[in-house]
C-alpha cells in the first residue's frame, strides 16, 4: 500500500498525520492497523518505507523508517498531449497514462475538440495522485491546464515530439530510434500528441511536423481516441525501456 503525502508534511523526525479521507480508506477499506508497514511517496520522486504508529477511522499517523529508491520511472519523460475528450474518457486516459508511466498530461484544445468547458484540473490531479499510489510511483504526474494547440506548439523548448495520426505515419520504433537516449538524438522529454474523438486535421499535423514532431502510425486500424492514447503511452514506454536496455548492454 502506498500513500501520497505532500513533501512539506514529510519529516523523518516527527510522525505524519494522514488526511481524514486517507485515514478512513486505510482503516475501513484496507483494514490497516498499528504496526503495519506502508509506503509513502512525496509525488516528486522520493519514496519512503514507513509504519503505522496509530490508527483510528479518522486519524492515522505514520512514522518514516527509511528512504527507498523505486526504479520505476522511465529514463525519458513521456508527456501525453491529449486532444481533450468527453467527460469520463479523459478521466480514464489520465488514470491509465499515469499507470503506464507518463510524467505529465497536457490537455489540448484542438480544431475538433468538443468539451471546451469541462476541464477539471483538480479532479484530474486527484485521479493522477490515486493512480500513482495504486501503481507505486513516487512521481505524481502533473496535469497541466488545457492549452490551445497553437500555443502549446509555440511554447515548447528543447523537446522531442511524436504525433499520432490516424491517416498514417512512420513506425513508432523508427521514430523512437531518432529520439531516445542511446540512439542518435537525446531529449529529456518526449511529447506524445494524440487527437480527440474527431481526430487531428491535416493542418494540425503539418504544423506539428514543421515544429519538429515526427508523424507516427499506431497500426492498420483507426482506434478510438482513448484506446489510441493508452496504446500510445504503453507502446512508447515499453519501447523506450527496450532501447535503453539494449544501449546499456552493448
Ligand atoms: N474520428 C476519426 C478518428 C479519430 S481517432 C476518424 O474517424 O477518422 C483519435 C486519435 O487517435 C487520432 O487523432 C490519432 O491521434 C489517434 N489514432 C487513432 N488511430 C490511429 C492510428 N491507426 N494511427 C495513429 N494514430 C491513431
Coordinates of N, CA and C and ligand atoms in Angstrom, one line a residue, residues 164-166 193-200 216-219 221-225 228, ligand 1:
X164 N 0.7 11.2 -33.3 CA 0.0 10.0 -33.8 C -1.1 10.5 -34.7
X165 N -1.1 10.0 -36.0 CA -2.1 10.5 -36.9 C -2.8 9.3 -37.5
X166 N -4.1 9.3 -37.4 CA -4.9 8.2 -37.9 C -4.8 7.9 -39.4
X193 N 1.6 13.4 -29.0 CA 0.3 14.0 -29.3 C -0.7 13.0 -29.8
X194 N -1.8 13.0 -29.2 CA -2.9 12.1 -29.6 C -4.2 13.0 -29.8
X195 N -4.9 12.8 -30.9 CA -6.0 13.7 -31.2 C -7.3 13.3 -30.4
X196 N -8.3 14.2 -30.4 CA -9.5 14.0 -29.8 C -10.4 13.0 -30.6
X197 N -11.7 12.8 -30.1 CA -12.6 11.9 -30.8 C -12.7 12.2 -32.3
X198 N -12.7 13.4 -32.7 CA -12.9 13.8 -34.1 C -11.6 13.8 -34.9
X199 N -10.5 13.4 -34.2 CA -9.2 13.3 -35.0 C -8.5 14.6 -35.1
X200 N -7.3 14.5 -35.8 CA -6.4 15.7 -36.0 C -6.6 16.1 -37.5
X216 N 3.5 9.6 -36.7 CA 3.7 8.2 -36.4 C 2.3 7.5 -36.5
X217 N 2.3 6.2 -37.0 CA 1.1 5.4 -37.1 C 1.0 4.5 -35.9
X218 N -0.2 4.2 -35.5 CA -0.5 3.2 -34.5 C -1.0 1.9 -35.1
X219 N -0.7 1.7 -36.3 CA -1.2 0.4 -36.9 C -2.2 0.6 -38.0
X221 N -5.4 -0.1 -38.2 CA -6.8 0.3 -37.9 C -6.9 1.6 -37.2
X222 N -8.0 2.3 -37.4 CA -8.3 3.5 -36.7 C -8.8 3.2 -35.3
X223 N -8.1 3.7 -34.3 CA -8.5 3.4 -32.9 C -9.4 4.5 -32.4
X224 N -10.2 4.2 -31.4 CA -10.9 5.3 -30.7 C -9.8 6.1 -30.0
X225 N -10.1 7.4 -29.7 CA -9.1 8.3 -29.2 C -8.6 7.8 -27.8
X228 N -6.3 4.8 -28.4 CA -5.1 5.3 -29.0 C -4.2 5.9 -28.0
Ligands
LIG1 N1 -12.8 10.2 -35.9 C1 -11.6 9.9 -36.6 C2 -10.6 9.1 -35.8 C3 -10.1 9.8 -34.6 S1 -9.0 8.8 -33.7 C4 -11.9 9.2 -37.9 O1 -12.9 8.5 -37.9 O2 -11.0 9.2 -38.8 C5 -8.4 9.8 -32.5 C6 -7.0 10.0 -32.4 O3 -6.4 8.7 -32.1 C7 -6.3 10.4 -33.7 O4 -6.3 11.8 -33.9 C8 -4.9 9.9 -33.5 O5 -4.1 10.7 -32.7 C9 -5.1 8.6 -32.8 N2 -5.2 7.4 -33.6 C10 -6.2 6.6 -33.8 N3 -5.9 5.6 -34.6 C11 -4.7 5.8 -35.0 C12 -3.8 5.1 -35.9 N4 -4.1 4.0 -36.6 N5 -2.5 5.6 -36.1 C13 -2.2 6.8 -35.4 N6 -3.0 7.4 -34.6 C14 -4.2 7.0 -34.4

